[in-house]
């Protein structure tokens, strides 16, 4: 397919996301398409500087959606170009159909009264124009910005096969060249394969033969020595300290202060391996993180089913970014609430063992008072029912039964 310069020029409202005919692209695919557009000569102002500015944009783009903030001044400073040059090549990319406006920037102040000046940033989206897809033989589904590649045409398949064949031949040629060099090196005599030092008496130093050469880059320079305080001699207290390194592992302890054993950890991991697949929102954390977070439950003897039921009882409709931290927070919150309830019960004189005993175990006077109240209430209810002509369904009198109970030895005060 042959295109003249300016034939595929994108102008006007087609440079906006709403009206564009180009499809959305990720940074790597976008750079490949842009390099082809520049090499095809579809714009007379496109060149190596366009590719250089595009690489700066791609490095700052969102990896999945290809969205990037313009940052005119920052781009000009990083690439050592003038702002006018950056503006010109950004316009070239828009006219090639490789960039679309997502947000039109404005210098109008949008800050609240009393806040510093704040303008609206320009945001671009990386796109690939239809001319590239037609040349590559891509079949698309959808239209505009949301279009996607769903296959290739017959011409596109032939082009892909030809490119794969060229790459394969280049790899084979490189492999044959390496084999020839290796075989030629092996055919040389042993004396010729021995690397001898340069005969330079002035700079020769036999002690440095096993050392690596100095790097010309700035990354391998030794940092400058900084002396704090002004003393160059090591103090006696520091010299007497042990130089043994601390252990890299962390020692875990049980709530009773004993050291946590490996068998306890294995048991906790085994429980977590049953919990994690059945509670979806915990799967962002590793089994080890969940085991540490749920130790208050596993140490208390809970099994996997009990833990699963508690986690489901929280009814989470969202996905925590850090499930282990969220579990620790909820368990700490529960422990704090239980502690507050226990403190309140102690302050009120509540005895759970006494409260759970038989009804007449410790407060017989209270029992009799309650029973008398019930008897009076039942007698009043029976009299009211008799006045209304509503007879009981049974011959038994509830009031008489209650009175008999109170007069018996069971309800009598001790």
PDB file of C-alpha atoms in Angstrom, residues 95-380:
ATOM      1  CA  UNK A  95      -1.747  14.726  12.937  1.00  0.00           C
ATOM      2  CA  UNK A  96      -0.394  11.221  12.346  1.00  0.00           C
ATOM      3  CA  UNK A  97      -3.284   9.865  14.430  1.00  0.00           C
ATOM      4  CA  UNK A  98      -0.930   8.558  17.142  1.00  0.00           C
ATOM      5  CA  UNK A  99      -2.116  10.844  19.977  1.00  0.00           C
ATOM      6  CA  UNK A 100      -5.610  11.948  20.988  1.00  0.00           C
ATOM      7  CA  UNK A 101      -6.802  14.453  23.525  1.00  0.00           C
ATOM      8  CA  UNK A 102      -8.386  12.969  26.638  1.00  0.00           C
ATOM      9  CA  UNK A 103      -8.394  16.233  28.621  1.00  0.00           C
ATOM     10  CA  UNK A 104      -7.751  19.667  27.099  1.00  0.00           C
ATOM     11  CA  UNK A 105      -5.511  21.606  29.451  1.00  0.00           C
ATOM     12  CA  UNK A 106      -6.292  25.145  30.510  1.00  0.00           C
ATOM     13  CA  UNK A 107      -4.394  27.904  32.314  1.00  0.00           C
ATOM     14  CA  UNK A 108      -7.577  29.019  34.073  1.00  0.00           C
ATOM     15  CA  UNK A 109      -7.170  28.906  37.857  1.00  0.00           C
ATOM     16  CA  UNK A 110      -9.269  26.080  39.344  1.00  0.00           C
ATOM     17  CA  UNK A 111      -7.956  26.428  42.907  1.00  0.00           C
ATOM     18  CA  UNK A 112     -10.207  27.466  45.765  1.00  0.00           C
ATOM     19  CA  UNK A 113      -9.857  30.966  47.263  1.00  0.00           C
ATOM     20  CA  UNK A 114      -6.760  31.148  49.421  1.00  0.00           C
ATOM     21  CA  UNK A 115      -4.993  28.232  47.705  1.00  0.00           C
ATOM     22  CA  UNK A 116      -2.050  28.605  45.288  1.00  0.00           C
ATOM     23  CA  UNK A 117      -2.618  28.831  41.534  1.00  0.00           C
ATOM     24  CA  UNK A 118      -3.627  25.547  39.914  1.00  0.00           C
ATOM     25  CA  UNK A 119      -4.262  24.967  36.202  1.00  0.00           C
ATOM     26  CA  UNK A 120      -5.727  21.985  34.319  1.00  0.00           C
ATOM     27  CA  UNK A 121      -3.193  19.531  32.870  1.00  0.00           C
ATOM     28  CA  UNK A 122      -3.408  18.253  29.295  1.00  0.00           C
ATOM     29  CA  UNK A 123      -3.774  14.469  29.128  1.00  0.00           C
ATOM     30  CA  UNK A 124      -3.108  12.456  25.965  1.00  0.00           C
ATOM     31  CA  UNK A 125      -3.985   8.902  24.994  1.00  0.00           C
ATOM     32  CA  UNK A 126      -1.744   6.634  22.888  1.00  0.00           C
ATOM     33  CA  UNK A 127      -3.535   5.380  19.773  1.00  0.00           C
ATOM     34  CA  UNK A 128      -2.732   3.579  16.510  1.00  0.00           C
ATOM     35  CA  UNK A 129      -4.369   4.933  13.309  1.00  0.00           C
ATOM     36  CA  UNK A 130      -6.279   2.773  10.784  1.00  0.00           C
ATOM     37  CA  UNK A 131      -3.567   3.276   8.154  1.00  0.00           C
ATOM     38  CA  UNK A 132      -1.151   1.168  10.217  1.00  0.00           C
ATOM     39  CA  UNK A 133      -3.710  -1.620  10.740  1.00  0.00           C
ATOM     40  CA  UNK A 134      -4.482  -1.681   7.013  1.00  0.00           C
ATOM     41  CA  UNK A 135      -0.789  -1.941   6.172  1.00  0.00           C
ATOM     42  CA  UNK A 136      -0.252  -4.732   8.712  1.00  0.00           C
ATOM     43  CA  UNK A 137      -3.371  -6.623   7.648  1.00  0.00           C
ATOM     44  CA  UNK A 138      -5.105  -6.387  11.030  1.00  0.00           C
ATOM     45  CA  UNK A 139      -8.778  -7.217  11.411  1.00  0.00           C
ATOM     46  CA  UNK A 140     -10.542  -5.044  13.999  1.00  0.00           C
ATOM     47  CA  UNK A 141     -13.626  -5.419  16.142  1.00  0.00           C
ATOM     48  CA  UNK A 142     -15.415  -2.295  17.302  1.00  0.00           C
ATOM     49  CA  UNK A 143     -14.753   1.229  16.120  1.00  0.00           C
ATOM     50  CA  UNK A 144     -12.870   4.306  17.185  1.00  0.00           C
ATOM     51  CA  UNK A 145     -10.963   4.472  20.443  1.00  0.00           C
ATOM     52  CA  UNK A 146     -12.403   1.180  21.754  1.00  0.00           C
ATOM     53  CA  UNK A 147     -11.544  -0.895  18.650  1.00  0.00           C
ATOM     54  CA  UNK A 148      -9.401  -4.011  19.133  1.00  0.00           C
ATOM     55  CA  UNK A 149      -7.363  -6.334  16.898  1.00  0.00           C
ATOM     56  CA  UNK A 150      -9.233  -9.632  16.525  1.00  0.00           C
ATOM     57  CA  UNK A 151      -7.257 -11.288  13.717  1.00  0.00           C
ATOM     58  CA  UNK A 152      -5.329 -10.794  10.480  1.00  0.00           C
ATOM     59  CA  UNK A 153      -6.234 -10.823   6.823  1.00  0.00           C
ATOM     60  CA  UNK A 154      -4.634 -13.117   4.246  1.00  0.00           C
ATOM     61  CA  UNK A 155      -2.172 -10.361   3.280  1.00  0.00           C
ATOM     62  CA  UNK A 156      -1.391  -9.738   6.928  1.00  0.00           C
ATOM     63  CA  UNK A 157      -0.744 -13.443   7.485  1.00  0.00           C
ATOM     64  CA  UNK A 158       1.671 -13.542   4.548  1.00  0.00           C
ATOM     65  CA  UNK A 159       3.451 -10.463   5.884  1.00  0.00           C
ATOM     66  CA  UNK A 160       3.780 -11.991   9.380  1.00  0.00           C
ATOM     67  CA  UNK A 161       5.150 -15.240   7.926  1.00  0.00           C
ATOM     68  CA  UNK A 162       7.686 -13.314   5.834  1.00  0.00           C
ATOM     69  CA  UNK A 163       8.845 -11.303   8.852  1.00  0.00           C
ATOM     70  CA  UNK A 164       9.192 -14.452  10.958  1.00  0.00           C
ATOM     71  CA  UNK A 165      11.222 -16.060   8.153  1.00  0.00           C
ATOM     72  CA  UNK A 166      13.555 -13.052   7.987  1.00  0.00           C
ATOM     73  CA  UNK A 167      14.080 -13.113  11.777  1.00  0.00           C
ATOM     74  CA  UNK A 168      14.771 -16.849  11.697  1.00  0.00           C
ATOM     75  CA  UNK A 169      17.341 -16.492   8.911  1.00  0.00           C
ATOM     76  CA  UNK A 170      19.056 -13.672  10.823  1.00  0.00           C
ATOM     77  CA  UNK A 171      19.283 -15.855  13.934  1.00  0.00           C
ATOM     78  CA  UNK A 172      20.676 -18.776  11.950  1.00  0.00           C
ATOM     79  CA  UNK A 173      23.260 -16.525  10.270  1.00  0.00           C
ATOM     80  CA  UNK A 174      24.365 -15.172  13.661  1.00  0.00           C
ATOM     81  CA  UNK A 175      24.590 -18.734  15.051  1.00  0.00           C
ATOM     82  CA  UNK A 176      26.720 -19.911  12.080  1.00  0.00           C
ATOM     83  CA  UNK A 177      29.021 -16.921  12.487  1.00  0.00           C
ATOM     84  CA  UNK A 178      29.518 -17.718  16.189  1.00  0.00           C
ATOM     85  CA  UNK A 179      30.251 -21.384  15.392  1.00  0.00           C
ATOM     86  CA  UNK A 180      32.842 -20.406  12.756  1.00  0.00           C
ATOM     87  CA  UNK A 181      34.593 -18.072  15.192  1.00  0.00           C
ATOM     88  CA  UNK A 182      34.599 -20.765  17.879  1.00  0.00           C
ATOM     89  CA  UNK A 183      35.977 -23.443  15.544  1.00  0.00           C
ATOM     90  CA  UNK A 184      38.651 -21.055  14.240  1.00  0.00           C
ATOM     91  CA  UNK A 185      39.715 -20.266  17.823  1.00  0.00           C
ATOM     92  CA  UNK A 186      39.919 -23.961  18.691  1.00  0.00           C
ATOM     93  CA  UNK A 187      42.115 -24.710  15.640  1.00  0.00           C
ATOM     94  CA  UNK A 188      44.712 -22.177  16.760  1.00  0.00           C
ATOM     95  CA  UNK A 189      47.801 -23.518  18.569  1.00  0.00           C
ATOM     96  CA  UNK A 190      47.810 -23.410  22.334  1.00  0.00           C
ATOM     97  CA  UNK A 191      50.515 -20.758  22.326  1.00  0.00           C
ATOM     98  CA  UNK A 192      48.445 -18.503  20.087  1.00  0.00           C
ATOM     99  CA  UNK A 193      45.375 -18.911  22.306  1.00  0.00           C
ATOM    100  CA  UNK A 194      47.339 -17.787  25.387  1.00  0.00           C
ATOM    101  CA  UNK A 195      46.782 -14.139  26.178  1.00  0.00           C
ATOM    102  CA  UNK A 196      50.049 -12.455  27.185  1.00  0.00           C
ATOM    103  CA  UNK A 197      50.375  -9.119  28.952  1.00  0.00           C
ATOM    104  CA  UNK A 198      51.441  -6.090  26.931  1.00  0.00           C
ATOM    105  CA  UNK A 199      55.185  -5.501  26.947  1.00  0.00           C
ATOM    106  CA  UNK A 200      55.098  -2.060  28.483  1.00  0.00           C
ATOM    107  CA  UNK A 201      57.715  -1.677  31.189  1.00  0.00           C
ATOM    108  CA  UNK A 202      56.558   1.760  32.249  1.00  0.00           C
ATOM    109  CA  UNK A 203      52.940   0.861  33.124  1.00  0.00           C
ATOM    110  CA  UNK A 204      53.173  -2.917  33.588  1.00  0.00           C
ATOM    111  CA  UNK A 205      52.069  -4.070  37.012  1.00  0.00           C
ATOM    112  CA  UNK A 206      51.910  -7.841  37.480  1.00  0.00           C
ATOM    113  CA  UNK A 207      49.820  -7.506  40.606  1.00  0.00           C
ATOM    114  CA  UNK A 208      46.912  -5.956  38.674  1.00  0.00           C
ATOM    115  CA  UNK A 209      46.591  -8.675  36.024  1.00  0.00           C
ATOM    116  CA  UNK A 210      43.685 -10.407  37.818  1.00  0.00           C
ATOM    117  CA  UNK A 211      41.792  -7.181  38.410  1.00  0.00           C
ATOM    118  CA  UNK A 212      38.925  -5.776  36.383  1.00  0.00           C
ATOM    119  CA  UNK A 213      39.589  -2.563  34.414  1.00  0.00           C
ATOM    120  CA  UNK A 214      38.243   0.699  35.729  1.00  0.00           C
ATOM    121  CA  UNK A 215      34.725   1.553  34.599  1.00  0.00           C
ATOM    122  CA  UNK A 216      34.214   4.706  32.584  1.00  0.00           C
ATOM    123  CA  UNK A 217      30.634   5.040  33.793  1.00  0.00           C
ATOM    124  CA  UNK A 218      29.489   7.021  36.792  1.00  0.00           C
ATOM    125  CA  UNK A 219      27.740   4.089  38.501  1.00  0.00           C
ATOM    126  CA  UNK A 220      30.869   2.312  39.779  1.00  0.00           C
ATOM    127  CA  UNK A 221      32.611   5.223  41.438  1.00  0.00           C
ATOM    128  CA  UNK A 222      33.190   4.828  45.150  1.00  0.00           C
ATOM    129  CA  UNK A 223      31.134   7.290  47.198  1.00  0.00           C
ATOM    130  CA  UNK A 224      32.916  10.039  49.074  1.00  0.00           C
ATOM    131  CA  UNK A 225      33.847   9.190  52.645  1.00  0.00           C
ATOM    132  CA  UNK A 226      31.915  11.155  55.230  1.00  0.00           C
ATOM    133  CA  UNK A 227      33.412  11.557  58.699  1.00  0.00           C
ATOM    134  CA  UNK A 228      30.931  12.383  61.456  1.00  0.00           C
ATOM    135  CA  UNK A 229      32.081  14.075  64.637  1.00  0.00           C
ATOM    136  CA  UNK A 230      35.716  14.679  63.751  1.00  0.00           C
ATOM    137  CA  UNK A 231      37.384  11.640  65.392  1.00  0.00           C
ATOM    138  CA  UNK A 232      39.363   9.363  63.119  1.00  0.00           C
ATOM    139  CA  UNK A 233      40.196   6.721  65.732  1.00  0.00           C
ATOM    140  CA  UNK A 234      37.797   3.971  66.795  1.00  0.00           C
ATOM    141  CA  UNK A 235      36.661   4.350  70.388  1.00  0.00           C
ATOM    142  CA  UNK A 236      37.436   1.615  72.904  1.00  0.00           C
ATOM    143  CA  UNK A 237      33.720   0.921  73.506  1.00  0.00           C
ATOM    144  CA  UNK A 238      33.033   0.427  69.803  1.00  0.00           C
ATOM    145  CA  UNK A 239      36.142  -1.716  69.308  1.00  0.00           C
ATOM    146  CA  UNK A 240      35.087  -3.993  72.170  1.00  0.00           C
ATOM    147  CA  UNK A 241      31.682  -4.704  70.637  1.00  0.00           C
ATOM    148  CA  UNK A 242      30.975  -8.048  69.056  1.00  0.00           C
ATOM    149  CA  UNK A 243      31.257  -8.122  65.253  1.00  0.00           C
ATOM    150  CA  UNK A 244      28.949 -11.125  64.845  1.00  0.00           C
ATOM    151  CA  UNK A 245      26.044 -10.429  62.564  1.00  0.00           C
ATOM    152  CA  UNK A 246      22.572 -10.659  63.947  1.00  0.00           C
ATOM    153  CA  UNK A 247      20.434 -13.553  62.724  1.00  0.00           C
ATOM    154  CA  UNK A 248      18.432 -12.696  59.616  1.00  0.00           C
ATOM    155  CA  UNK A 249      15.360 -14.623  60.763  1.00  0.00           C
ATOM    156  CA  UNK A 250      12.727 -13.381  63.181  1.00  0.00           C
ATOM    157  CA  UNK A 251      11.941 -15.405  66.294  1.00  0.00           C
ATOM    158  CA  UNK A 252       8.207 -15.798  66.967  1.00  0.00           C
ATOM    159  CA  UNK A 253       6.681 -16.270  70.413  1.00  0.00           C
ATOM    160  CA  UNK A 254       3.366 -17.600  71.653  1.00  0.00           C
ATOM    161  CA  UNK A 255       1.017 -15.478  73.813  1.00  0.00           C
ATOM    162  CA  UNK A 256       2.296 -17.246  76.943  1.00  0.00           C
ATOM    163  CA  UNK A 257       5.876 -16.162  76.165  1.00  0.00           C
ATOM    164  CA  UNK A 258       7.133 -19.533  74.936  1.00  0.00           C
ATOM    165  CA  UNK A 259       8.990 -19.784  71.660  1.00  0.00           C
ATOM    166  CA  UNK A 260       6.861 -20.815  68.697  1.00  0.00           C
ATOM    167  CA  UNK A 261       7.857 -24.212  67.328  1.00  0.00           C
ATOM    168  CA  UNK A 262       8.059 -25.345  63.733  1.00  0.00           C
ATOM    169  CA  UNK A 263       5.222 -27.821  64.250  1.00  0.00           C
ATOM    170  CA  UNK A 264       2.915 -24.999  65.372  1.00  0.00           C
ATOM    171  CA  UNK A 265       3.793 -23.017  62.278  1.00  0.00           C
ATOM    172  CA  UNK A 266       3.209 -26.037  60.023  1.00  0.00           C
ATOM    173  CA  UNK A 267      -0.180 -26.629  61.651  1.00  0.00           C
ATOM    174  CA  UNK A 268      -1.134 -22.967  61.118  1.00  0.00           C
ATOM    175  CA  UNK A 269      -0.009 -23.087  57.472  1.00  0.00           C
ATOM    176  CA  UNK A 270      -2.061 -26.262  56.970  1.00  0.00           C
ATOM    177  CA  UNK A 271      -5.183 -24.537  58.296  1.00  0.00           C
ATOM    178  CA  UNK A 272      -4.572 -21.444  56.166  1.00  0.00           C
ATOM    179  CA  UNK A 273      -4.164 -23.593  53.040  1.00  0.00           C
ATOM    180  CA  UNK A 274      -7.737 -24.775  53.600  1.00  0.00           C
ATOM    181  CA  UNK A 275      -9.061 -21.284  54.380  1.00  0.00           C
ATOM    182  CA  UNK A 276      -7.436 -19.324  51.547  1.00  0.00           C
ATOM    183  CA  UNK A 277      -9.176 -21.025  48.552  1.00  0.00           C
ATOM    184  CA  UNK A 278     -12.614 -20.676  50.180  1.00  0.00           C
ATOM    185  CA  UNK A 279     -12.363 -16.971  51.123  1.00  0.00           C
ATOM    186  CA  UNK A 280     -11.759 -15.101  47.898  1.00  0.00           C
ATOM    187  CA  UNK A 281     -10.666 -11.736  49.272  1.00  0.00           C
ATOM    188  CA  UNK A 282      -7.778 -13.319  51.244  1.00  0.00           C
ATOM    189  CA  UNK A 283      -6.020 -14.638  48.132  1.00  0.00           C
ATOM    190  CA  UNK A 284      -4.024 -11.448  47.587  1.00  0.00           C
ATOM    191  CA  UNK A 285      -1.943 -12.344  50.660  1.00  0.00           C
ATOM    192  CA  UNK A 286       0.445 -15.286  50.919  1.00  0.00           C
ATOM    193  CA  UNK A 287      -0.195 -18.259  53.182  1.00  0.00           C
ATOM    194  CA  UNK A 288       2.604 -17.119  55.491  1.00  0.00           C
ATOM    195  CA  UNK A 289       1.091 -13.625  55.913  1.00  0.00           C
ATOM    196  CA  UNK A 290      -2.342 -15.068  56.630  1.00  0.00           C
ATOM    197  CA  UNK A 291      -0.889 -17.569  59.105  1.00  0.00           C
ATOM    198  CA  UNK A 292       0.718 -14.740  61.097  1.00  0.00           C
ATOM    199  CA  UNK A 293      -2.457 -12.612  60.968  1.00  0.00           C
ATOM    200  CA  UNK A 294      -4.738 -15.470  62.105  1.00  0.00           C
ATOM    201  CA  UNK A 295      -2.521 -16.757  64.912  1.00  0.00           C
ATOM    202  CA  UNK A 296      -4.934 -15.506  67.620  1.00  0.00           C
ATOM    203  CA  UNK A 297      -7.488 -17.963  66.212  1.00  0.00           C
ATOM    204  CA  UNK A 298      -5.186 -20.910  65.458  1.00  0.00           C
ATOM    205  CA  UNK A 299      -3.528 -20.571  68.874  1.00  0.00           C
ATOM    206  CA  UNK A 300      -7.006 -20.739  70.435  1.00  0.00           C
ATOM    207  CA  UNK A 301      -7.612 -24.098  68.744  1.00  0.00           C
ATOM    208  CA  UNK A 302      -9.862 -22.939  65.919  1.00  0.00           C
ATOM    209  CA  UNK A 303     -10.028 -25.186  62.860  1.00  0.00           C
ATOM    210  CA  UNK A 304     -10.356 -24.100  59.228  1.00  0.00           C
ATOM    211  CA  UNK A 305     -14.163 -24.289  59.186  1.00  0.00           C
ATOM    212  CA  UNK A 306     -14.525 -22.003  62.194  1.00  0.00           C
ATOM    213  CA  UNK A 307     -12.127 -19.461  60.683  1.00  0.00           C
ATOM    214  CA  UNK A 308     -13.920 -19.586  57.309  1.00  0.00           C
ATOM    215  CA  UNK A 309     -17.269 -18.956  58.979  1.00  0.00           C
ATOM    216  CA  UNK A 310     -15.904 -15.965  60.881  1.00  0.00           C
ATOM    217  CA  UNK A 311     -14.315 -14.416  57.777  1.00  0.00           C
ATOM    218  CA  UNK A 312     -17.542 -14.882  55.815  1.00  0.00           C
ATOM    219  CA  UNK A 313     -19.516 -13.321  58.673  1.00  0.00           C
ATOM    220  CA  UNK A 314     -17.739 -10.017  58.025  1.00  0.00           C
ATOM    221  CA  UNK A 315     -19.724  -9.747  54.735  1.00  0.00           C
ATOM    222  CA  UNK A 316     -17.039  -7.923  52.758  1.00  0.00           C
ATOM    223  CA  UNK A 317     -18.297  -6.510  49.460  1.00  0.00           C
ATOM    224  CA  UNK A 318     -14.877  -5.090  48.539  1.00  0.00           C
ATOM    225  CA  UNK A 319     -11.345  -6.437  48.123  1.00  0.00           C
ATOM    226  CA  UNK A 320      -8.824  -5.281  50.771  1.00  0.00           C
ATOM    227  CA  UNK A 321      -5.501  -4.282  49.242  1.00  0.00           C
ATOM    228  CA  UNK A 322      -3.697  -5.936  52.178  1.00  0.00           C
ATOM    229  CA  UNK A 323      -5.887  -8.779  53.515  1.00  0.00           C
ATOM    230  CA  UNK A 324      -3.445  -9.740  56.273  1.00  0.00           C
ATOM    231  CA  UNK A 325      -3.358  -6.192  57.666  1.00  0.00           C
ATOM    232  CA  UNK A 326      -7.159  -5.968  57.484  1.00  0.00           C
ATOM    233  CA  UNK A 327      -7.541  -9.270  59.389  1.00  0.00           C
ATOM    234  CA  UNK A 328      -5.148  -8.061  62.084  1.00  0.00           C
ATOM    235  CA  UNK A 329      -7.161  -4.837  62.409  1.00  0.00           C
ATOM    236  CA  UNK A 330     -10.500  -6.651  62.747  1.00  0.00           C
ATOM    237  CA  UNK A 331      -9.178  -9.137  65.292  1.00  0.00           C
ATOM    238  CA  UNK A 332      -7.597  -6.330  67.315  1.00  0.00           C
ATOM    239  CA  UNK A 333     -10.893  -4.449  67.155  1.00  0.00           C
ATOM    240  CA  UNK A 334     -12.755  -7.511  68.444  1.00  0.00           C
ATOM    241  CA  UNK A 335     -10.216  -8.060  71.220  1.00  0.00           C
ATOM    242  CA  UNK A 336     -10.580  -4.422  72.309  1.00  0.00           C
ATOM    243  CA  UNK A 337     -14.383  -4.708  72.372  1.00  0.00           C
ATOM    244  CA  UNK A 338     -14.232  -7.942  74.393  1.00  0.00           C
ATOM    245  CA  UNK A 339     -11.837  -6.318  76.854  1.00  0.00           C
ATOM    246  CA  UNK A 340     -14.182  -3.352  77.306  1.00  0.00           C
ATOM    247  CA  UNK A 341     -17.166  -5.648  77.898  1.00  0.00           C
ATOM    248  CA  UNK A 342     -15.207  -7.673  80.465  1.00  0.00           C
ATOM    249  CA  UNK A 343     -14.148  -4.504  82.283  1.00  0.00           C
ATOM    250  CA  UNK A 344     -17.761  -3.291  82.340  1.00  0.00           C
ATOM    251  CA  UNK A 345     -18.995  -6.610  83.741  1.00  0.00           C
ATOM    252  CA  UNK A 346     -16.377  -6.511  86.482  1.00  0.00           C
ATOM    253  CA  UNK A 347     -17.401  -2.963  87.360  1.00  0.00           C
ATOM    254  CA  UNK A 348     -21.082  -4.006  87.529  1.00  0.00           C
ATOM    255  CA  UNK A 349     -20.345  -7.076  89.657  1.00  0.00           C
ATOM    256  CA  UNK A 350     -21.552  -9.521  86.996  1.00  0.00           C
ATOM    257  CA  UNK A 351     -20.669 -13.137  87.657  1.00  0.00           C
ATOM    258  CA  UNK A 352     -21.216 -15.284  84.588  1.00  0.00           C
ATOM    259  CA  UNK A 353     -20.915 -18.553  86.534  1.00  0.00           C
ATOM    260  CA  UNK A 354     -23.502 -17.433  89.051  1.00  0.00           C
ATOM    261  CA  UNK A 355     -25.802 -16.129  86.327  1.00  0.00           C
ATOM    262  CA  UNK A 356     -25.640 -19.416  84.400  1.00  0.00           C
ATOM    263  CA  UNK A 357     -26.525 -21.555  87.481  1.00  0.00           C
ATOM    264  CA  UNK A 358     -30.012 -22.728  88.526  1.00  0.00           C
ATOM    265  CA  UNK A 359     -32.666 -20.061  88.880  1.00  0.00           C
ATOM    266  CA  UNK A 360     -33.057 -20.446  92.681  1.00  0.00           C
ATOM    267  CA  UNK A 361     -29.384 -21.052  93.428  1.00  0.00           C
ATOM    268  CA  UNK A 362     -28.314 -17.777  95.049  1.00  0.00           C
ATOM    269  CA  UNK A 363     -31.198 -15.230  95.205  1.00  0.00           C
ATOM    270  CA  UNK A 364     -34.321 -16.985  96.554  1.00  0.00           C
ATOM    271  CA  UNK A 365     -35.961 -13.719  97.606  1.00  0.00           C
ATOM    272  CA  UNK A 366     -35.687 -12.438  94.053  1.00  0.00           C
ATOM    273  CA  UNK A 367     -37.164 -15.673  92.717  1.00  0.00           C
ATOM    274  CA  UNK A 368     -40.154 -15.478  95.065  1.00  0.00           C
ATOM    275  CA  UNK A 369     -40.745 -11.827  94.155  1.00  0.00           C
ATOM    276  CA  UNK A 370     -40.797 -12.695  90.472  1.00  0.00           C
ATOM    277  CA  UNK A 371     -43.080 -15.672  91.057  1.00  0.00           C
ATOM    278  CA  UNK A 372     -45.539 -13.617  93.129  1.00  0.00           C
ATOM    279  CA  UNK A 373     -45.663 -11.016  90.395  1.00  0.00           C
ATOM    280  CA  UNK A 374     -46.400 -13.707  87.836  1.00  0.00           C
ATOM    281  CA  UNK A 375     -49.113 -15.229  90.041  1.00  0.00           C
ATOM    282  CA  UNK A 376     -50.837 -11.871  90.487  1.00  0.00           C
ATOM    283  CA  UNK A 377     -50.642 -11.172  86.809  1.00  0.00           C
ATOM    284  CA  UNK A 378     -52.088 -14.555  85.888  1.00  0.00           C
ATOM    285  CA  UNK A 379     -54.930 -14.153  88.430  1.00  0.00           C
ATOM    286  CA  UNK A 380     -55.802 -10.716  87.047  1.00  0.00           C
TER     287      UNK A 380
END
